[in-house]
Coordinates of C-alpha atoms in Angstrom, one line a residue:
M265 CA 136.5 248.1 170.2
A266 CA 134.2 250.4 168.3
A267 CA 133.6 254.0 169.3
Q268 CA 130.0 255.3 168.6
A269 CA 129.7 258.7 167.1
P270 CA 127.8 261.3 169.2
V271 CA 124.3 261.5 167.9
D272 CA 124.2 265.3 167.8
E273 CA 127.2 265.4 165.5
I274 CA 125.7 263.0 162.9
A275 CA 123.8 265.8 161.2
Q276 CA 127.0 267.7 160.6
L277 CA 128.5 264.9 158.4
S278 CA 128.5 265.7 154.7
V279 CA 127.8 262.6 153.6
S280 CA 150.8 233.6 158.0
D281 CA 150.6 231.4 159.9
T282 CA 153.6 231.0 162.1
T283 CA 153.9 227.2 161.8
A284 CA 154.1 226.2 165.5
T285 CA 156.1 223.1 166.3
K286 CA 153.5 220.7 167.7
P287 CA 154.7 218.2 170.2
K288 CA 154.5 214.6 168.8
P289 CA 151.7 212.5 170.2
G290 CA 152.8 210.8 173.4
L291 CA 155.7 213.1 174.2
D292 CA 155.4 215.8 176.8
S293 CA 157.5 218.9 176.7
A294 CA 160.1 217.6 179.0
T295 CA 160.7 214.5 176.9
A296 CA 160.8 216.4 173.7
T297 CA 163.3 218.9 175.1
N298 CA 165.5 216.7 177.2
G299 CA 165.4 213.3 175.7
N300 CA 165.0 210.4 178.1
L301 CA 165.6 212.1 181.4
N302 CA 165.1 209.0 183.6
H303 CA 168.0 206.9 182.3
D304 CA 171.3 208.4 183.5
S305 CA 173.3 205.2 184.0
D306 CA 172.8 205.4 187.7
D307 CA 173.6 201.7 188.1
S308 CA 177.0 201.9 186.5
D309 CA 178.8 202.0 189.9
D310 CA 177.1 198.8 190.9
D311 CA 178.5 197.1 187.8
A312 CA 182.0 198.2 188.8
E313 CA 181.7 196.9 192.4
N314 CA 180.2 193.5 191.2
P315 CA 182.2 192.3 188.2
A316 CA 180.4 190.0 185.8
P317 CA 180.9 186.3 186.3
G318 CA 184.0 185.1 184.4
A319 CA 185.9 188.3 184.7
E320 CA 189.7 187.9 185.4
T321 CA 190.8 188.3 189.0
G322 CA 192.3 191.7 189.6
A323 CA 191.1 193.1 186.4
V324 CA 189.8 196.7 186.8
K325 CA 186.6 197.4 185.0
K326 CA 186.3 201.0 183.6
K327 CA 183.4 203.0 185.0
K328 CA 180.9 204.4 182.5
K329 CA 180.9 208.2 182.5
R330 CA 177.8 209.7 183.7
K331 CA 176.0 211.7 181.0
P332 CA 175.3 215.2 182.1
K333 CA 171.6 216.1 182.1
K334 CA 170.8 218.6 179.3
K335 CA 169.5 221.9 180.5
K336 CA 166.0 222.8 179.4
K337 CA 166.0 225.2 176.5
N338 CA 163.6 228.0 176.1
P339 CA 161.0 227.2 173.4
T340 CA 161.6 228.8 170.1
A341 CA 158.2 228.3 168.5
Q342 CA 154.6 228.9 169.6
S343 CA 152.4 226.0 170.6
D344 CA 148.9 225.3 169.2
P345 CA 146.8 226.6 170.9
P346 CA 149.1 229.4 171.9
R347 CA 150.4 228.8 175.5
V348 CA 154.1 229.7 175.3
L349 CA 154.9 233.1 177.0
I350 CA 155.8 235.8 174.5
S351 CA 158.6 236.7 177.0
Q352 CA 160.1 233.2 176.6
L353 CA 160.0 233.5 172.8
F354 CA 161.9 236.9 173.1
P355 CA 164.2 236.2 176.1
N356 CA 165.9 239.6 175.7
K357 CA 162.5 241.2 176.3
V358 CA 162.7 243.3 173.2
Y359 CA 159.6 242.7 171.1
P360 CA 159.2 243.2 167.3
K361 CA 158.3 246.6 166.0
G362 CA 155.2 247.1 164.0
E363 CA 155.2 248.6 160.5
E364 CA 157.1 251.8 160.6
V365 CA 156.0 254.4 158.0
E366 CA 158.1 257.6 157.5
Y367 CA 156.3 260.9 157.5
V368 CA 156.1 262.9 154.3
N369 CA 156.0 266.5 153.1
E370 CA 156.6 269.0 155.9
N371 CA 157.1 266.3 158.5
R372 CA 159.7 264.4 156.5
Y373 CA 162.5 265.9 158.6
R374 CA 161.4 264.0 161.7
T375 CA 162.8 260.7 160.5
T376 CA 166.4 261.9 160.9
N377 CA 166.0 264.8 163.4
E378 CA 168.2 264.2 166.4
E379 CA 165.8 265.9 168.8
K380 CA 162.9 263.8 167.6
R381 CA 165.0 260.6 167.9
H382 CA 165.9 261.6 171.5
L383 CA 162.2 262.0 172.3
D384 CA 161.5 258.6 170.7
N385 CA 164.2 257.0 172.9
L386 CA 162.7 258.4 176.1
K387 CA 159.6 256.3 175.5
N388 CA 161.3 253.0 174.8
D389 CA 159.6 251.2 177.7
F390 CA 156.2 252.4 176.6
Y391 CA 156.8 251.3 173.0
N392 CA 158.1 247.9 174.2
D393 CA 155.0 247.3 176.3
Y394 CA 152.9 248.1 173.2
R395 CA 155.0 245.8 171.0
H396 CA 154.7 243.0 173.7
A397 CA 150.9 243.4 173.5
A398 CA 150.9 243.5 169.7
E399 CA 152.9 240.3 169.4
A400 CA 150.4 238.6 171.7
H401 CA 147.6 239.9 169.6
R402 CA 149.2 238.7 166.3
Q403 CA 149.9 235.2 167.7
T404 CA 146.4 234.9 169.1
R405 CA 144.6 236.0 166.0
Q406 CA 146.8 233.7 163.9
W407 CA 145.5 230.8 165.9
A408 CA 141.9 232.2 165.6
Q409 CA 142.1 232.6 161.9
K410 CA 143.4 229.1 161.4
N411 CA 141.0 227.3 163.7
I412 CA 137.7 229.1 163.9
K413 CA 135.2 227.2 161.7
P414 CA 131.5 226.8 161.3
G415 CA 130.1 224.6 164.1
W416 CA 132.1 226.4 166.9
S417 CA 130.0 228.0 169.6
L418 CA 130.6 231.7 170.2
T419 CA 131.4 230.9 173.8
D420 CA 134.2 228.4 172.8
I421 CA 135.6 231.0 170.3
A422 CA 135.7 233.7 173.0
N423 CA 137.3 231.3 175.6
G424 CA 139.8 230.1 173.1
I425 CA 140.9 233.7 172.2
E426 CA 140.9 235.0 175.8
D427 CA 142.7 231.9 177.2
S428 CA 145.4 232.4 174.6
V429 CA 145.9 236.1 175.3
R430 CA 146.2 235.5 179.1
A431 CA 148.6 232.6 178.6
L432 CA 150.8 234.6 176.2
V433 CA 151.2 237.6 178.5
G434 CA 151.5 235.4 181.6
H435 CA 148.6 236.9 183.6
Q436 CA 145.5 234.8 184.1
G437 CA 143.6 237.6 185.9
L438 CA 142.2 235.4 188.7
E439 CA 144.2 237.0 191.5
E440 CA 143.2 240.4 192.7
G441 CA 144.9 243.1 190.5
D442 CA 146.5 240.6 188.1
A443 CA 144.3 241.5 185.1
L444 CA 145.5 245.1 185.5
K445 CA 149.1 244.1 184.8
A446 CA 148.4 242.5 181.5
G447 CA 145.7 240.6 179.7
M448 CA 142.5 241.4 177.9
G449 CA 142.1 245.0 176.9
F450 CA 138.4 244.6 176.5
P451 CA 136.0 241.6 176.0
T452 CA 136.4 239.9 172.7
G453 CA 133.9 241.2 170.2
L454 CA 132.2 238.4 168.3
S455 CA 129.5 240.1 166.3
L456 CA 127.5 238.3 163.6
N457 CA 126.0 239.5 160.3
H458 CA 123.9 242.7 160.9
C459 CA 125.4 243.1 164.4
A460 CA 128.5 245.3 163.9
A461 CA 130.1 245.5 167.3
H462 CA 130.0 245.0 171.1
Y463 CA 128.6 241.4 171.1
N464 CA 130.2 238.9 173.5
P465 CA 128.4 235.7 174.7
N466 CA 127.0 235.8 178.2
A467 CA 126.8 232.6 180.3
G468 CA 124.4 230.1 178.8
N469 CA 124.7 231.5 175.3
K470 CA 124.0 228.7 172.7
M471 CA 124.9 230.6 169.5
V472 CA 126.9 228.5 167.0
L473 CA 128.8 229.9 164.0
Q474 CA 127.2 229.0 160.7
Q475 CA 128.7 228.5 157.2
D476 CA 126.9 231.6 155.9
D477 CA 127.7 233.9 158.8
V478 CA 130.0 237.0 158.7
L479 CA 131.9 237.2 162.0
K480 CA 133.7 240.3 163.2
V481 CA 136.5 239.4 165.7
D482 CA 137.6 242.4 167.7
I483 CA 140.5 241.6 170.2
G484 CA 142.1 243.9 172.7
V485 CA 145.4 243.1 174.5
H486 CA 147.0 245.2 177.1
V487 CA 150.4 245.3 178.9
N488 CA 150.6 247.8 181.7
G489 CA 147.4 249.5 180.5
N490 CA 148.7 250.0 176.9
I491 CA 146.0 248.6 174.8
V492 CA 146.3 247.2 171.3
D493 CA 142.9 247.3 169.6
S494 CA 142.7 245.3 166.3
A495 CA 140.0 243.5 164.5
F496 CA 139.3 241.4 161.4
T497 CA 136.4 239.7 159.8
L498 CA 135.8 236.0 159.0
A499 CA 133.5 234.7 156.3
F500 CA 133.4 231.2 154.9
N501 CA 131.2 232.0 151.8
P502 CA 133.2 233.7 149.1
R503 CA 130.3 235.9 148.1
Y504 CA 131.2 238.2 151.0
D505 CA 134.7 238.7 149.8
P506 CA 134.0 242.2 148.3
L507 CA 132.5 243.4 151.6
L508 CA 135.6 242.3 153.5
E509 CA 137.9 243.7 150.9
A510 CA 136.1 247.1 151.1
C511 CA 136.7 247.3 154.8
K512 CA 140.3 246.2 154.6
A513 CA 141.1 248.6 151.8
A514 CA 139.3 251.5 153.7
T515 CA 141.2 250.8 156.9
N516 CA 144.5 250.8 155.0
E517 CA 143.6 254.1 153.4
G518 CA 142.9 255.5 156.9
L519 CA 146.3 254.3 158.1
K520 CA 147.9 255.8 155.0
Q521 CA 146.4 259.2 155.6
A522 CA 147.0 259.2 159.4
G523 CA 149.9 261.2 160.8
I524 CA 151.0 264.3 162.6
D525 CA 148.8 267.3 161.7
A526 CA 146.3 265.1 159.7
R527 CA 142.8 266.4 160.1
L528 CA 140.3 263.8 161.3
G529 CA 137.4 264.9 159.1
E530 CA 139.5 264.7 156.0
I531 CA 140.7 261.1 156.9
G532 CA 137.0 260.2 157.1
G533 CA 136.5 261.5 153.6
Y534 CA 139.3 259.3 152.2
I535 CA 138.0 256.2 154.0
Q536 CA 134.5 256.9 152.7
E537 CA 135.7 257.2 149.1
V538 CA 137.5 253.9 149.2
M539 CA 134.6 252.1 151.0
E540 CA 131.9 253.2 148.6
S541 CA 133.9 252.2 145.6
Y542 CA 133.1 248.5 146.3
E543 CA 129.9 246.6 145.5
V544 CA 128.7 243.2 146.7
E545 CA 126.2 241.0 145.0
L546 CA 123.9 238.9 147.3
D547 CA 121.0 236.8 146.2
G548 CA 120.8 238.6 142.8
N549 CA 120.9 242.1 144.4
T550 CA 123.8 244.5 144.1
Y551 CA 124.7 246.6 147.2
Q552 CA 127.1 249.5 147.3
V553 CA 129.2 249.0 150.5
K554 CA 128.3 251.8 152.9
P555 CA 130.5 253.0 155.7
I556 CA 128.6 252.8 159.0
R557 CA 128.6 256.6 159.6
N558 CA 128.0 256.6 163.4
L559 CA 130.9 254.3 164.2
N560 CA 134.3 255.8 164.5
G561 CA 138.0 255.1 165.2
H562 CA 139.3 256.7 168.3
T563 CA 142.3 257.5 170.4
I564 CA 143.5 255.1 173.1
L565 CA 144.8 256.2 176.5
P566 CA 146.3 254.2 179.3
Y567 CA 143.6 251.9 180.7
N568 CA 141.0 253.8 178.6
I569 CA 140.0 252.3 175.3
H570 CA 138.1 255.3 174.0
G571 CA 140.1 258.5 174.3
G572 CA 138.9 262.0 173.5
K573 CA 139.4 262.1 169.7
S574 CA 137.3 260.2 167.2
V575 CA 138.2 259.3 163.6
P576 CA 135.1 259.4 161.4
I577 CA 134.7 257.0 158.5
V578 CA 132.7 259.5 156.5
K579 CA 133.8 263.0 155.5
S580 CA 133.1 265.6 158.1
N581 CA 134.0 269.1 159.1
D582 CA 136.1 268.0 162.1
Q583 CA 139.3 270.0 161.9
T584 CA 140.9 268.3 164.9
K585 CA 144.5 267.2 164.1
M586 CA 146.4 264.1 165.0
E587 CA 149.3 265.0 167.2
E588 CA 152.7 263.7 168.2
G589 CA 152.3 261.1 170.9
D590 CA 148.7 260.1 170.1
V591 CA 147.7 256.5 169.9
F592 CA 144.9 255.8 167.5
A593 CA 142.7 252.8 166.6
I594 CA 141.9 253.2 162.9
E595 CA 138.8 251.1 162.3
T596 CA 136.2 250.9 159.6
F597 CA 132.9 249.2 159.3
G598 CA 131.1 248.5 156.0
S599 CA 127.5 247.4 155.6
T600 CA 125.0 246.2 153.0
G601 CA 122.3 247.8 155.1
N602 CA 121.5 251.4 156.1
G603 CA 125.1 252.2 157.1
Y604 CA 123.8 253.3 160.5
V605 CA 123.6 251.2 163.7
H606 CA 121.5 251.3 166.8
E607 CA 121.6 249.6 170.2
E608 CA 119.7 246.4 170.5
G609 CA 120.0 243.1 172.5
E610 CA 121.3 241.8 175.7
V611 CA 124.3 243.7 177.1
S612 CA 127.6 242.0 177.7
H613 CA 130.1 244.9 177.6
Y614 CA 130.6 247.2 180.6
A615 CA 133.3 249.7 181.7
K616 CA 133.8 251.9 184.8
R617 CA 133.6 255.5 183.6
T618 CA 136.8 257.5 183.8
D619 CA 134.8 260.4 185.2
A620 CA 132.6 258.2 187.5
P621 CA 130.9 260.3 190.1
K622 CA 131.2 259.5 193.8
V623 CA 127.7 258.2 194.6
D624 CA 126.3 257.0 197.9
L625 CA 125.3 253.6 196.7
R626 CA 122.4 252.1 198.7
L627 CA 122.7 248.5 197.5
S628 CA 125.3 246.5 199.3
S629 CA 125.7 244.3 196.2
A630 CA 126.5 247.4 194.2
K631 CA 129.2 248.5 196.7
S632 CA 130.8 245.1 196.8
L633 CA 130.7 244.7 193.0
L634 CA 132.3 248.2 192.5
N635 CA 135.1 247.0 194.8
V636 CA 135.6 244.0 192.6
I637 CA 135.6 246.1 189.5
N638 CA 138.1 248.6 190.9
K639 CA 140.5 245.9 192.0
N640 CA 140.4 243.7 188.9
F641 CA 139.5 246.0 185.9
G642 CA 139.8 249.6 186.9
T643 CA 138.6 251.5 183.8
L644 CA 139.3 248.6 181.4
P645 CA 136.1 247.2 179.8
F646 CA 134.9 243.9 181.1
C647 CA 132.0 241.5 180.5
R648 CA 129.7 239.4 182.6
R649 CA 131.7 236.2 181.8
Y650 CA 134.7 237.9 183.4
L651 CA 132.7 238.4 186.6
D652 CA 131.6 234.8 186.5
R653 CA 135.2 233.7 186.1
L654 CA 136.1 235.6 189.3
G655 CA 133.4 233.7 191.2
Q656 CA 130.9 236.5 191.3
D657 CA 127.2 235.5 191.3
K658 CA 123.9 237.2 191.7
Y659 CA 125.5 240.5 190.7
L660 CA 123.1 241.7 188.0
L661 CA 121.1 243.9 190.4
G662 CA 124.2 245.5 191.7
L663 CA 125.6 245.9 188.2
N664 CA 122.4 247.6 186.9
S665 CA 122.5 249.9 189.9
L666 CA 126.1 251.0 189.0
V667 CA 124.9 251.7 185.5
A668 CA 121.9 253.6 186.7
N669 CA 124.1 255.8 188.9
G670 CA 126.5 256.6 186.1
V671 CA 129.4 254.8 187.7
V672 CA 129.6 252.1 185.0
E673 CA 128.8 252.5 181.3
S674 CA 127.0 249.7 179.5
Y675 CA 127.7 249.0 175.8
P676 CA 124.8 247.2 174.2
P677 CA 125.3 245.4 170.8
L678 CA 125.3 247.8 167.8
V679 CA 123.2 246.5 164.9
D680 CA 122.2 247.6 161.4
K681 CA 118.9 246.5 159.9
K682 CA 118.1 242.8 160.0
G683 CA 119.1 240.8 156.9
S684 CA 122.1 243.1 156.2
Y685 CA 125.8 242.1 156.6
T686 CA 128.6 244.1 158.2
A687 CA 132.3 243.8 158.2
Q688 CA 135.2 245.4 160.2
Y689 CA 139.0 245.8 160.0
E690 CA 141.1 247.7 162.5
H691 CA 144.7 248.5 163.5
T692 CA 146.3 250.5 166.3
I693 CA 149.0 253.1 165.3
L694 CA 151.5 255.0 167.4
I695 CA 152.0 258.6 166.2
R696 CA 155.7 258.6 167.2
P697 CA 158.0 261.7 167.0
T698 CA 160.0 260.1 164.1
V699 CA 157.6 257.7 162.3
K700 CA 154.1 256.4 162.6
E701 CA 154.1 252.8 163.7
V702 CA 151.2 250.5 162.8
I703 CA 151.8 248.5 165.9
S704 CA 149.4 245.7 165.2
R705 CA 150.3 245.1 161.6
G706 CA 151.0 241.4 160.7
D707 CA 151.4 239.2 157.6
D708 CA 147.6 238.5 157.7
Y709 CA 146.4 242.1 157.3

């Protein structure tokens, strides 16, 4: 989920698809796993008591041995769409690590230092929750990349992704407090063309993905409040390939430069240099790919998608350092437009502020809605469809009151100029004591 750069700081800037085993048509999971469970030779005893005509008198007929029922085995492959719990695919509850990258130069010692290894071991549960969320993210986006095609409505895309995430972590989020245990880290971003971020379809949205669209897919998955934030871009017309490649390469450069003691402003400079080295030709015009300078990467805190540090995607004088224990979302946005976004359009994204003031709310609808938000989302971002899903109705007046009173923050869509195209790639990294771990890395990007 994108972090918007503070306006007053802008002036200071110097510039594989896991092939799931599909059940065969006509076979349910029990049949596929256990064979014919309803034919266990239960009538063999009757045969013994009532010999067939013509059998010799006194002859003893041997009883057929009853075949033991086979125990159900845990599934070993993901379904399509993804519905098999990640915890069943990894029955030991130890989830795959992301890409581990050793530190270099003065931090090289950390890889083998016993003290740092001990500090790493103390956070095994924290890392495992993150890896659990990351595996759910990988398997969900794998399905999304394979299946999303022109002709799909944005609502169907959002539901397909979010239903998958909830199924994989085993929390549907319909019971009070369930969504706080695991599930969506924030509403799925489905931003088209000149819209770069924070778009999610509200109820009644009729938008349909077109062949010439550029779609940013930003997915957040959390387990126990530990949020994996990772995004990719889909385009079906190859003319946009250089734009997508620019963002992917710039994100990878940001990941390469990240690490303990890395200065955030300098990382932005490296990202900018890579991004601006790409050009894209559209309708006979050539555009240098521009980084969207008022969108940033960011730290992630428990149940808080935007922490206190920002990673610019243009060079800046920010001397803030990355530190041991930080969790960062490294994300880049490229544009054929102005390289600057503004808020425009109907709001779908909201989040309760972590520093929300205690306000004497006059509207009873605002009070009851805040109670629903506290019990189901806390400070995790949510959208209007999530409220609809919980059975809330006629809540807009109360929601707007919470926003006006500074209790809830609204996040309108962020757009560049009309007619331009934007792309995004993003990964989450753990700045561990011994290595940096690109927790959301996969075979796809």
